[in-house]
Tab-separated table of C-alpha atoms in Angstrom:
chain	number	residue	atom	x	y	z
S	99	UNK	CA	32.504	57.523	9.361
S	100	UNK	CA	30.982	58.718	5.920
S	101	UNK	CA	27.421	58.234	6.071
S	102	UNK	CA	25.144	57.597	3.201
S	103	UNK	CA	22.541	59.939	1.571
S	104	UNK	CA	20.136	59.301	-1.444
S	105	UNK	CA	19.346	62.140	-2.966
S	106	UNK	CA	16.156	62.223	-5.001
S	107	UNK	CA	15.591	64.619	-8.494
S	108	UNK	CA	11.763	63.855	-8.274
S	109	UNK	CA	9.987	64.904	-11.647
S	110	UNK	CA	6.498	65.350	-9.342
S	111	UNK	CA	6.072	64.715	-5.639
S	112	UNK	CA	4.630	60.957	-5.406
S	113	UNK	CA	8.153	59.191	-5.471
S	114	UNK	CA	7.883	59.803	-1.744
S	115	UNK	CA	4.508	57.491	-1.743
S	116	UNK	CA	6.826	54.704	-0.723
S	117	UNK	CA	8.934	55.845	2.593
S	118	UNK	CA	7.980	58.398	5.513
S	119	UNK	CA	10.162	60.514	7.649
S	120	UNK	CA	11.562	62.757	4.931
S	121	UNK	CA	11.836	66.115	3.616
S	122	UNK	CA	10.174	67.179	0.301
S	123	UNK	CA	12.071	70.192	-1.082
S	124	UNK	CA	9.950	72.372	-3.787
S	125	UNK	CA	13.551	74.848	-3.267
S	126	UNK	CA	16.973	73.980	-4.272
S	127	UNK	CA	19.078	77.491	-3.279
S	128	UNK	CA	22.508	75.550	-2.041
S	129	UNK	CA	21.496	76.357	1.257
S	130	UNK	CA	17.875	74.722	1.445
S	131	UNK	CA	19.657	71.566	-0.067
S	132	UNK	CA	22.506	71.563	2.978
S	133	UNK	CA	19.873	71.927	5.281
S	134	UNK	CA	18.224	68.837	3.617
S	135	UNK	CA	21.683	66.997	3.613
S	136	UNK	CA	22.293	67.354	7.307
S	137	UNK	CA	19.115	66.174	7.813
S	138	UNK	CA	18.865	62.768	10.092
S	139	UNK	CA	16.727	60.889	7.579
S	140	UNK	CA	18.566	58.925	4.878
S	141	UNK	CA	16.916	60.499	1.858
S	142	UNK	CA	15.368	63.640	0.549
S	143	UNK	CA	13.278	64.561	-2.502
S	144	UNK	CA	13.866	67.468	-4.678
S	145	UNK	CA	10.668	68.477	-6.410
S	146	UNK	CA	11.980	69.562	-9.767
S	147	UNK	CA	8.357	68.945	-11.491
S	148	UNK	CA	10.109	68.400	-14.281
S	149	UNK	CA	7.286	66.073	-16.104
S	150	UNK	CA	5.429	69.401	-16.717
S	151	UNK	CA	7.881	70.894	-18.659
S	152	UNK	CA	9.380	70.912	-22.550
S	153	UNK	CA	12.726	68.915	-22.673
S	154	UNK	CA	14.854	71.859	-22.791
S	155	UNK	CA	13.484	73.596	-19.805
S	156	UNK	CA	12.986	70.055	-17.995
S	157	UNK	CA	17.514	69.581	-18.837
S	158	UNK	CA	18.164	73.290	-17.584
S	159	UNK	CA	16.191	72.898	-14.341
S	160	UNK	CA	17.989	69.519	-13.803
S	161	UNK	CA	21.751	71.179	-14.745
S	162	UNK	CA	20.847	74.015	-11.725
S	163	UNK	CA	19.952	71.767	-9.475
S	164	UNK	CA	22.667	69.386	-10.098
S	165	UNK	CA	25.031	72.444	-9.937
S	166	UNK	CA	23.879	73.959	-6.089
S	167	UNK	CA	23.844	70.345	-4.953
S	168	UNK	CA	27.466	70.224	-6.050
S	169	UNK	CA	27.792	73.450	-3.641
S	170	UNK	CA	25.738	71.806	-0.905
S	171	UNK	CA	28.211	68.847	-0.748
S	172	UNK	CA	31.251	70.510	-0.554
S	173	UNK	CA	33.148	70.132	2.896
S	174	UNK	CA	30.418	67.534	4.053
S	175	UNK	CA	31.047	64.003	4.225
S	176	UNK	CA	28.489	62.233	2.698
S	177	UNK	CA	28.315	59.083	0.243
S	178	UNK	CA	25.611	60.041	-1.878
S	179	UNK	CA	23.533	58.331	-3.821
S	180	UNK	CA	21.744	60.139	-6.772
S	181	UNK	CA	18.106	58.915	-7.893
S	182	UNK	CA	16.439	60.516	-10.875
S	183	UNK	CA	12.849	59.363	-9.701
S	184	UNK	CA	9.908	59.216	-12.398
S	185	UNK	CA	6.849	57.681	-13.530
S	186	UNK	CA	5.976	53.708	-13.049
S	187	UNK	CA	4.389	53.579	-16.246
S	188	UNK	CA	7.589	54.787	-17.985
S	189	UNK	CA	6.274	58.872	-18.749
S	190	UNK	CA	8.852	61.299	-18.498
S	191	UNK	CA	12.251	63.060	-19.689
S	192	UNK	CA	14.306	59.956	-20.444
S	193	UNK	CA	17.483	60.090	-21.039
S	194	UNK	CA	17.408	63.722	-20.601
S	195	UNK	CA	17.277	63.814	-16.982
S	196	UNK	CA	19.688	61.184	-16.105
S	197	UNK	CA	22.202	62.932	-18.965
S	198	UNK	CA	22.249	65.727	-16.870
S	199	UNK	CA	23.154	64.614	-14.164
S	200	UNK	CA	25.901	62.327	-15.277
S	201	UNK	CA	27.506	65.713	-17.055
S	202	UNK	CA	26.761	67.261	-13.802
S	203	UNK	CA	27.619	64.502	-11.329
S	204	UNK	CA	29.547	62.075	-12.876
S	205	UNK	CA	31.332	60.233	-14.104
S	206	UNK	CA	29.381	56.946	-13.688
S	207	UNK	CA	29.748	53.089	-13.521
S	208	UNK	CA	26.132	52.653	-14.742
S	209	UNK	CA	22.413	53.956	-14.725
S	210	UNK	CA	19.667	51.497	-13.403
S	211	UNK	CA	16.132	51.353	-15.408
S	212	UNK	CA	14.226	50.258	-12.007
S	213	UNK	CA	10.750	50.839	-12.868
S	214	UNK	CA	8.668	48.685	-10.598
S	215	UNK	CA	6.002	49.881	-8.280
S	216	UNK	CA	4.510	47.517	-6.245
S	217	UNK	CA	1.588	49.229	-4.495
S	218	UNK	CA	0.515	50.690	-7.874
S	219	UNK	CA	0.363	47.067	-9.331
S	220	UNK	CA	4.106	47.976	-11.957
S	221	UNK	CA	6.545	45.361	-12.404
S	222	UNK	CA	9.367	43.870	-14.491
S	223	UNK	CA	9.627	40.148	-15.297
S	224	UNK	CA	12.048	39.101	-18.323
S	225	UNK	CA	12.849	42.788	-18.923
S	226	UNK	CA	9.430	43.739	-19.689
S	227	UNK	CA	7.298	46.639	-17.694
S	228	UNK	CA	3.700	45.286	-16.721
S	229	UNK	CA	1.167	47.132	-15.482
S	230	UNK	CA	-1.997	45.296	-13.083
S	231	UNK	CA	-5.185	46.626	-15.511
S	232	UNK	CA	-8.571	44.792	-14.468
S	233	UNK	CA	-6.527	41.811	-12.553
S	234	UNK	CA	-4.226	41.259	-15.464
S	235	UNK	CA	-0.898	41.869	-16.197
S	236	UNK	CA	-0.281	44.068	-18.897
S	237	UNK	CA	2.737	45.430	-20.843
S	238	UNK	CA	2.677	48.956	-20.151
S	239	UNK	CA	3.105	49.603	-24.332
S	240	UNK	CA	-0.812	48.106	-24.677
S	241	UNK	CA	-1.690	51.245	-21.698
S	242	UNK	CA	-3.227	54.253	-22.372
S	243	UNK	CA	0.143	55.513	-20.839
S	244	UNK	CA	1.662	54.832	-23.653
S	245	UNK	CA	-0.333	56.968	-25.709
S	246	UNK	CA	0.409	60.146	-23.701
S	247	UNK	CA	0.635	63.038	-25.849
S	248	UNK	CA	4.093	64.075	-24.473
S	249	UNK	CA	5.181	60.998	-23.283
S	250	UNK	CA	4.096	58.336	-25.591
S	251	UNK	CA	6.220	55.184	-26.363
S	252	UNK	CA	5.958	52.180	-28.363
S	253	UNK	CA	7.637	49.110	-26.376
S	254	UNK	CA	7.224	47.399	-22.363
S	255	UNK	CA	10.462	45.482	-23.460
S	256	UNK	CA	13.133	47.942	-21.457
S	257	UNK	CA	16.176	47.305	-23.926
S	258	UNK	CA	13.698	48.538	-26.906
S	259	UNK	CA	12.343	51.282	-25.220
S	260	UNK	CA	15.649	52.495	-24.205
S	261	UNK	CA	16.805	52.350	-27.645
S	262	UNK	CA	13.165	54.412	-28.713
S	263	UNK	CA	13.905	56.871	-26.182
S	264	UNK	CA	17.748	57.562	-26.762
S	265	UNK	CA	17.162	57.719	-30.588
S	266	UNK	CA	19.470	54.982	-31.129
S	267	UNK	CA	22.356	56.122	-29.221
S	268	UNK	CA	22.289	53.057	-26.532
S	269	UNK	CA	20.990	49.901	-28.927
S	270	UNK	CA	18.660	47.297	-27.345
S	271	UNK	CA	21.250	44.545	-27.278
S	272	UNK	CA	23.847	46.871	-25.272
S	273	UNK	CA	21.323	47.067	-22.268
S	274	UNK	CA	22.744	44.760	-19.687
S	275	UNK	CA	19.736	42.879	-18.659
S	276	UNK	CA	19.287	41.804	-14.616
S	277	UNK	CA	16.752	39.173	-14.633
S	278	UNK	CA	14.670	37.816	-11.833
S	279	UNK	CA	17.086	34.489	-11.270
S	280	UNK	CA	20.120	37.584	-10.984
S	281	UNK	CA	18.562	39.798	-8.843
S	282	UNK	CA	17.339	36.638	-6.095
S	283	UNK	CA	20.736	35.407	-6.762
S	284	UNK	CA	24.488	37.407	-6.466
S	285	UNK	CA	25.555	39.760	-9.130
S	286	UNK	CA	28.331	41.316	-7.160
S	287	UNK	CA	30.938	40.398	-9.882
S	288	UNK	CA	28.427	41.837	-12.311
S	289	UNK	CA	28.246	45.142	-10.575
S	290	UNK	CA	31.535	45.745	-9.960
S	291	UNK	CA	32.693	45.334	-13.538
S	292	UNK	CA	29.957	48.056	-14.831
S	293	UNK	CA	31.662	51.008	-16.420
S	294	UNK	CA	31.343	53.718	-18.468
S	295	UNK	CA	27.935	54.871	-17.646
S	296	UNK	CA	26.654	51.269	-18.671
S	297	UNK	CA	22.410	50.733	-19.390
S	298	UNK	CA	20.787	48.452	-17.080
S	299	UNK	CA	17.237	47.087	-16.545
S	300	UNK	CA	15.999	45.529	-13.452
S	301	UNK	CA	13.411	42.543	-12.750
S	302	UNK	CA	11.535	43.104	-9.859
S	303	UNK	CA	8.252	41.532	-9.323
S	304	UNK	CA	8.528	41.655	-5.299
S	305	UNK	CA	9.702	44.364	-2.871
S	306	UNK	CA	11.674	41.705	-1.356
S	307	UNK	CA	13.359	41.458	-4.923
S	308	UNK	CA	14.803	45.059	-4.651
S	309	UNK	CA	15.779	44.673	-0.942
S	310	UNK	CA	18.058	41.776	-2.054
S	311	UNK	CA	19.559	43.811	-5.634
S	312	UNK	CA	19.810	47.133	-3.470
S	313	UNK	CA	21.871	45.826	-0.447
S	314	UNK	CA	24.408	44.076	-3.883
S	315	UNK	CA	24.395	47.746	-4.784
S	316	UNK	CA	25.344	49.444	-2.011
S	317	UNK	CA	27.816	47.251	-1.159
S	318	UNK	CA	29.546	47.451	-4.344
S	319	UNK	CA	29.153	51.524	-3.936
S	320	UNK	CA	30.888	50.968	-0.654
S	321	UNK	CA	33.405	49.418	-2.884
S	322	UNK	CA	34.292	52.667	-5.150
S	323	UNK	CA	31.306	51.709	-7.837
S	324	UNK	CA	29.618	54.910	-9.245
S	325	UNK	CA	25.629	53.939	-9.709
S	326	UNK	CA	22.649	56.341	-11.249
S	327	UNK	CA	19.005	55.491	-10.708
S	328	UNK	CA	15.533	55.979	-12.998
S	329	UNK	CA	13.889	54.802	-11.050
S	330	UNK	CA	10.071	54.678	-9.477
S	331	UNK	CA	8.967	54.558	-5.772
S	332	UNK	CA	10.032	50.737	-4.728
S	333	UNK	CA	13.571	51.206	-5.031
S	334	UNK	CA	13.603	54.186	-2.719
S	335	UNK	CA	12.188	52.128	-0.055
S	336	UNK	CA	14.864	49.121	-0.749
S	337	UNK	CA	17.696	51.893	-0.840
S	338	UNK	CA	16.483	53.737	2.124
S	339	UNK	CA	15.135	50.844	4.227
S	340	UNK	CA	12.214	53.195	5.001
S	341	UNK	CA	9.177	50.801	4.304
S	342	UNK	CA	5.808	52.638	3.851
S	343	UNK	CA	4.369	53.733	7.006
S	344	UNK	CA	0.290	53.394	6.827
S	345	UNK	CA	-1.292	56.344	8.795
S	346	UNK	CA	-4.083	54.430	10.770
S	347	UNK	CA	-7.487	55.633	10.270
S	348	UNK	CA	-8.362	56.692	13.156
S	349	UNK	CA	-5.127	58.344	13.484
S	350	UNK	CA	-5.850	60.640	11.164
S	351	UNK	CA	-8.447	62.686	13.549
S	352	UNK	CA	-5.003	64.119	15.350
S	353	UNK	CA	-3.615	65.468	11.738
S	354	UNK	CA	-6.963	66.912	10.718
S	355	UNK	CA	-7.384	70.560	11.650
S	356	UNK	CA	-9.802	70.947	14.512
S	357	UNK	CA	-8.791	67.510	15.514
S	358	UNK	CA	-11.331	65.984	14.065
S	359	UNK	CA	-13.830	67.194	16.361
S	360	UNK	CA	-17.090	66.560	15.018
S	361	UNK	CA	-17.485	66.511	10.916
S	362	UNK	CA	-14.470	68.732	9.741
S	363	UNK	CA	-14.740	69.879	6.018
S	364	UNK	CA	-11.907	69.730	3.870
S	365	UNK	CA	-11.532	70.135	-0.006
S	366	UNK	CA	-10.111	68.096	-2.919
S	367	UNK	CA	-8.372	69.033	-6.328
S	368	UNK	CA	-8.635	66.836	-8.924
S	369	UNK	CA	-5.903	67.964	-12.077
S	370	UNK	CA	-5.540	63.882	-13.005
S	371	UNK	CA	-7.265	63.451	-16.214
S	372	UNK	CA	-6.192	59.746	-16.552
S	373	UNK	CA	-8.915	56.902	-16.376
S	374	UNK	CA	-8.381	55.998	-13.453
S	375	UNK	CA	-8.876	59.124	-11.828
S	376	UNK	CA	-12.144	59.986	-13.378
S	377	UNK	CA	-13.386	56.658	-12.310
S	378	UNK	CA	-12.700	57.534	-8.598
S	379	UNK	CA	-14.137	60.655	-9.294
S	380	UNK	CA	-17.525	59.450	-10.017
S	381	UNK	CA	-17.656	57.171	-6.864
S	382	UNK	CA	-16.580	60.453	-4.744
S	383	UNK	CA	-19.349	62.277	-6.406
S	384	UNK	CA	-21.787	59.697	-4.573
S	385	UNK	CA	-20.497	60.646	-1.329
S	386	UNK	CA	-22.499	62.475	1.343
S	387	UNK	CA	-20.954	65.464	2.470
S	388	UNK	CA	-19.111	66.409	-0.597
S	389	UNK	CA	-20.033	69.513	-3.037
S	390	UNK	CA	-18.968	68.780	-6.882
S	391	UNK	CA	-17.296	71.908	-8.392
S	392	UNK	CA	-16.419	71.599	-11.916
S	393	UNK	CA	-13.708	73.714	-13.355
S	394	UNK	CA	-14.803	74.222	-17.267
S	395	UNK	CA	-11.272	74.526	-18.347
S	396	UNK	CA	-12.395	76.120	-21.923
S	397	UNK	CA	-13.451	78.980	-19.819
S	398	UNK	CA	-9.949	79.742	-18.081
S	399	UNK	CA	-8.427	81.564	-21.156
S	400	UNK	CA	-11.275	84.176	-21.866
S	401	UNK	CA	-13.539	84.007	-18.569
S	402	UNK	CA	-10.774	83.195	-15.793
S	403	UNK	CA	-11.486	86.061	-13.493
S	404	UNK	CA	-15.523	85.220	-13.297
S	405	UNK	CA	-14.825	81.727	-13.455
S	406	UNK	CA	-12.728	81.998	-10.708
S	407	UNK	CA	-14.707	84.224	-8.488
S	408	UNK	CA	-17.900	81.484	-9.041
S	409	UNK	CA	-15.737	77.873	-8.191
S	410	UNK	CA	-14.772	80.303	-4.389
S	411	UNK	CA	-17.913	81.317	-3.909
S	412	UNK	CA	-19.255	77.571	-4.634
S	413	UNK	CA	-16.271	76.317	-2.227
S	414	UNK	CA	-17.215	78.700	0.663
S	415	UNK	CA	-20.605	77.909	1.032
S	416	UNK	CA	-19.607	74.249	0.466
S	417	UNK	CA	-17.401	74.763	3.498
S	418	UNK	CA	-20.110	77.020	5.490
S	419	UNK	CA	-22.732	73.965	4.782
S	420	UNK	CA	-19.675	71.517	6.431
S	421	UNK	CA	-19.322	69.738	3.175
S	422	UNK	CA	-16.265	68.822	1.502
S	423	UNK	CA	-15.877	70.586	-1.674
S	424	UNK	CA	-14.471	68.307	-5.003
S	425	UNK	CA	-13.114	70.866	-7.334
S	426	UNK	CA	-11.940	68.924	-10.469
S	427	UNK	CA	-11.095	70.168	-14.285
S	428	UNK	CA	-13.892	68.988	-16.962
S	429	UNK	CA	-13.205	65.356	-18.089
S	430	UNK	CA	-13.592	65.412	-22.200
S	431	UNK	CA	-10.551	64.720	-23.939
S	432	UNK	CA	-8.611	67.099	-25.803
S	433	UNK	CA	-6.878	67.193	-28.963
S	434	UNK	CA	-3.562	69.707	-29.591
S	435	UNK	CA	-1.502	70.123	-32.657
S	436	UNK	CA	2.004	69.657	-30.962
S	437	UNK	CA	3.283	69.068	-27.485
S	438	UNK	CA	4.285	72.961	-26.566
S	439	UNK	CA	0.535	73.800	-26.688
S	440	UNK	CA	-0.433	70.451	-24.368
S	441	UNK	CA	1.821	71.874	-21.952
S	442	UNK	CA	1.088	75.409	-22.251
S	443	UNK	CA	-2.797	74.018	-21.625
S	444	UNK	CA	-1.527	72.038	-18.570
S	445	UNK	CA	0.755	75.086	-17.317
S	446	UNK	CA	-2.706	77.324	-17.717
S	447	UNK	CA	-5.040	74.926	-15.817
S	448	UNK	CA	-2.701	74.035	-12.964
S	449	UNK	CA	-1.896	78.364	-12.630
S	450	UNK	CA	-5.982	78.614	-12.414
S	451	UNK	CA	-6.346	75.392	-10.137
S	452	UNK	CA	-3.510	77.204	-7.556
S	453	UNK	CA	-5.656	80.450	-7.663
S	454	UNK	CA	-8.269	78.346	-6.510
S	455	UNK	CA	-6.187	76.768	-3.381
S	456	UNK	CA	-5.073	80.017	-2.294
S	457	UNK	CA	-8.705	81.108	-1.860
S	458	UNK	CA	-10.019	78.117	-0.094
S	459	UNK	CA	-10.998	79.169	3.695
S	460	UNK	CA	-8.662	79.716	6.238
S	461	UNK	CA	-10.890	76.643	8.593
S	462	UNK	CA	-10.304	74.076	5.849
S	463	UNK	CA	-9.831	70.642	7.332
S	464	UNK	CA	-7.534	68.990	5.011
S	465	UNK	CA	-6.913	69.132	1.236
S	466	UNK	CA	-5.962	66.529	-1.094
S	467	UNK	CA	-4.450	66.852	-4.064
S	468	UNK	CA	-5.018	64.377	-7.153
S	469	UNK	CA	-2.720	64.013	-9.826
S	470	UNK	CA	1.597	64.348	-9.604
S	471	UNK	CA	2.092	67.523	-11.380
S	472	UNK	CA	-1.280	69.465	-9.287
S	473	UNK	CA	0.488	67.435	-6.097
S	474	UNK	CA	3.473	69.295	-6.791
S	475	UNK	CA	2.349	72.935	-7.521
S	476	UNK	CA	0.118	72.961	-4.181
S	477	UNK	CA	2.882	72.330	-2.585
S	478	UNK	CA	4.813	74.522	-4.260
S	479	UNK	CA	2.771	77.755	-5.292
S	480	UNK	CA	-0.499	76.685	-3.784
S	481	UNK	CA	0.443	76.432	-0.313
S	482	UNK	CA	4.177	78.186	-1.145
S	483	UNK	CA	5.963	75.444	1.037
S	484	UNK	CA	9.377	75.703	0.938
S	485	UNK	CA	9.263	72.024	2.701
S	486	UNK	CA	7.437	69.285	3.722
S	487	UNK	CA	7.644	66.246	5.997
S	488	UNK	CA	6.341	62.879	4.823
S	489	UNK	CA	4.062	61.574	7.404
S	490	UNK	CA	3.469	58.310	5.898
S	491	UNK	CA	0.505	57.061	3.757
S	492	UNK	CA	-2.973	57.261	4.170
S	493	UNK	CA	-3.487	54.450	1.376
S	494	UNK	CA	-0.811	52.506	-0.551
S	495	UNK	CA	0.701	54.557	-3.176
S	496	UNK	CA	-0.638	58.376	-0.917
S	497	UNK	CA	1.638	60.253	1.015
S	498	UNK	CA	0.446	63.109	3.689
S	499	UNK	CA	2.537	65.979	4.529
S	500	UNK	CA	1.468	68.820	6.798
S	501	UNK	CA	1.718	72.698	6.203
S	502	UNK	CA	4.204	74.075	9.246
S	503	UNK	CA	3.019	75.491	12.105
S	504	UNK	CA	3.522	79.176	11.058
S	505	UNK	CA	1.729	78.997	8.125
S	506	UNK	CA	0.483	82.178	7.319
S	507	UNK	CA	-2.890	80.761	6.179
S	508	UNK	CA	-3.112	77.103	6.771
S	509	UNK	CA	-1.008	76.201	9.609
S	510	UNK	CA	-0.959	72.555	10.472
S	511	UNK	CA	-3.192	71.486	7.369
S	512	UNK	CA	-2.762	67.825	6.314
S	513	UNK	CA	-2.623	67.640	2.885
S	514	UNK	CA	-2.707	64.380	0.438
S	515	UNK	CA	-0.376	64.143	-2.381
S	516	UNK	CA	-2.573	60.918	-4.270
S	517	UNK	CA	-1.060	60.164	-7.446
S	518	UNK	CA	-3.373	59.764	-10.706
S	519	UNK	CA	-3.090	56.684	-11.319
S	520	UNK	CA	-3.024	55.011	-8.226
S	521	UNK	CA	-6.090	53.302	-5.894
S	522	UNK	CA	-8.935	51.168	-7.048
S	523	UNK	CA	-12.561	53.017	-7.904
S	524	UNK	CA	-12.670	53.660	-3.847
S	525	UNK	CA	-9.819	55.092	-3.309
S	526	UNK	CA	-10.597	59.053	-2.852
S	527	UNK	CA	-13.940	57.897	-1.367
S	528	UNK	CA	-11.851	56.069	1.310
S	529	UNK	CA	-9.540	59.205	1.504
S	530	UNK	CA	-12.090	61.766	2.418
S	531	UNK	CA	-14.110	59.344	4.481
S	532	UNK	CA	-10.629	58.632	6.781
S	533	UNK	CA	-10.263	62.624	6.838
S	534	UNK	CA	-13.722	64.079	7.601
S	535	UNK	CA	-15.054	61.380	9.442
């Protein structure tokens, strides 16, 4: 019997902020990704961190993956089913990414625009992306998402933005719209007469909505249909009935290192920049127990070896003192002439902020890291994990992994993977509290 597999091209590590019980890959060699396909869970996440990169390098790191999973497949027998996951608020390489992989993996009936994220307050309704601000839904066009100085975009309406994004190439009116009253209702017919790599946007205003439109989809797959996700978190959890999985307060004492005997200090990076994280930021700052350590990042070009030597020495005695140490980058806003030196900036900052993890003592309790691209290079170069289990969430919307046992210097730490823009004002408070109580 041919068994089914969803594959997930992850541009940062929160996708998996919806499901547990699954591997995080921050390696793609062909044999890391067979490993990952024999696996017993129904989906894995490859952590391309592709929304830190240029366009070019962002296609080229999507091709090689696409290529070794290719490799990976061969002789095993597997129905896969590919997911390009992204950002809820509609940031990221689009079309690039899902080009690539229809050159690489195709051909294609369609590609599904399925941005809706429930526990981040994201959803479709009449083909336009709303985002929860304040209580009120808002088109995601009037957020300062929108304005994102690699990212940026001008419409919520899907069709439009599609046509914004692919210069033209797919028009507005030749996005075949799925409306709320279609996905409640049956749209088999529909699906199985997509072809040719056909555009589609999803409603979704309920999880329940993409339970109903995922179970139409994989039926028609089991029919011979070809299908391509961009998608965000909630249609992972519909594809891989794999619901979130809350990590109960109190449970967390048995993940925390020392067991959470007595008041166990951990640390916290903050990379996010976004609102919403600085807000958070401020209530953590009001927490007892915690030690703020602000990274000047106008310091890291010219000063980065004393600058780095101060924030360890800051974080040890932190940690010596049993307080949990808040490292986060300075909050003013920056301007830059083009996008190559915003990411060059964001390459340099994250490079310091991983300098920083490595150096954090060996007794560290837990760590959580804030923001999707910091999330992923922790993983990745902080902590050098080649993989990582998803344990399940320790809020809505913020996974926890654990380092492996034979870690060679933080074996067995939990560590947090909280998106930016994710959680009300409380949210890290809550985290830490949960951890270092």
């Amino acid at each position: 019997m041919t068994s089914t597999k969803i594959i997930v091209l992850d541009d940062d590590p929160t996708g998996s902020q919806t499901v547990h019980s699954c591997k995080l890959l921050t390696r793609w060699d062909v044999s890391t990704l067979r490993e990952a396909l024999l696996d017993a869970s129904p989906l894995f996440f490859v952590l391309t961190n592709t929304r830190g990169m240029d366009a070019a390098r962002a296609a080229a790191v999507t091709r090689e993956v696409c290529h070794n999973l290719k490799l990976a497949l061969d002789g095993i027998n597997l129905n896969p089913i590919f997911v390009s996951r992204s950002d809820s608020t509609l940031r990221g390489h689009y079309p690039v990414e899902t080009d690539v992989m229809a050159e690489e993996l195709g051909p294609f009936d369609a590609h599904f625009l399925t941005p809706a994220f429930f526990e981040g307050g994201r959803f479709t309704r009449d083909s336009i992306h709303y985002l929860v601000v304040n209580g009120a839904p808002t088109p995601v066009a009037d957020t300062e998402f929108a304005r994102d100085s690699v990212f940026g975009y001008r419409h919520s309406y899907l069709p439009d933005y599609v046509e914004e994004k692919t210069a033209g190439r797919i028009k507005a009116g030749e996005v075949e719209r799925f409306l709320l009253d279609d996905v409640r209702g049956d749209v088999s017919a529909r699906l199985m007469a997509l072809q040719g790599n056909s555009c589609c946007a999803v409603d979704a205003e309920t999880q329940a909505d993409l339970n109903h439109f995922a179970d139409q989809l994989q039926a028609a797959a089991a029919r011979g249909k070809r299908f391509l996700f961009r998608s965000a978190a909630s249609l992972l959890t519909a594809l891989a009935k794999l619901p979130p999985q809350p990590v109960a307060a109190e449970a967390m004492h048995a993940y925390v290192r020392n067991n959470g005997v007595g008041k166990c200090a951990g640390a916290v990076i903050v990379g996010s920049h976004v609102k919403k994280t600085t807000a958070q930021l401020e209530k953590l700052l009001l927490e007892p127990g915690v030690r703020a350590i602000e990274v000047e990042v106008d310091r890291i070009a010219g000063e980065c070896v004393d600058l780095l030597k101060s924030v360890l020495e800051q974080a040890a005695l932190a940690h010596a003192a049993g307080a949990t140490s808040v490292i986060y980058t300075s909050r003013g806003e920056r301007q830059f002439p083009d996008q190559a030196t915003r990411l060059a900036f964001g390459e340099s900052v994250s490079a310091f902020l991983m300098d920083v993890v490595r150096g954090l003592p060996i007794t560290l309790g837990f760590l959580i890291s804030k923001g999707g691209i910091t999330s992923n290079d922790v993983l990745s170069d902080g902590l050098a994990l080649r993989a990582a289990s998803v344990l399940g969430q320790i809020l809505p919307g913020c996974s926890v992994v654990r380092c492996p046992a034979d870690h060679p210097r933080f074996p067995d730490l939990p560590v947090v993977i909280f998106p930016g823009n994710v959680g009300d004002d409380e949210a890290m408070a809550t985290a830490v509290r949960r951890l270092s109580a």
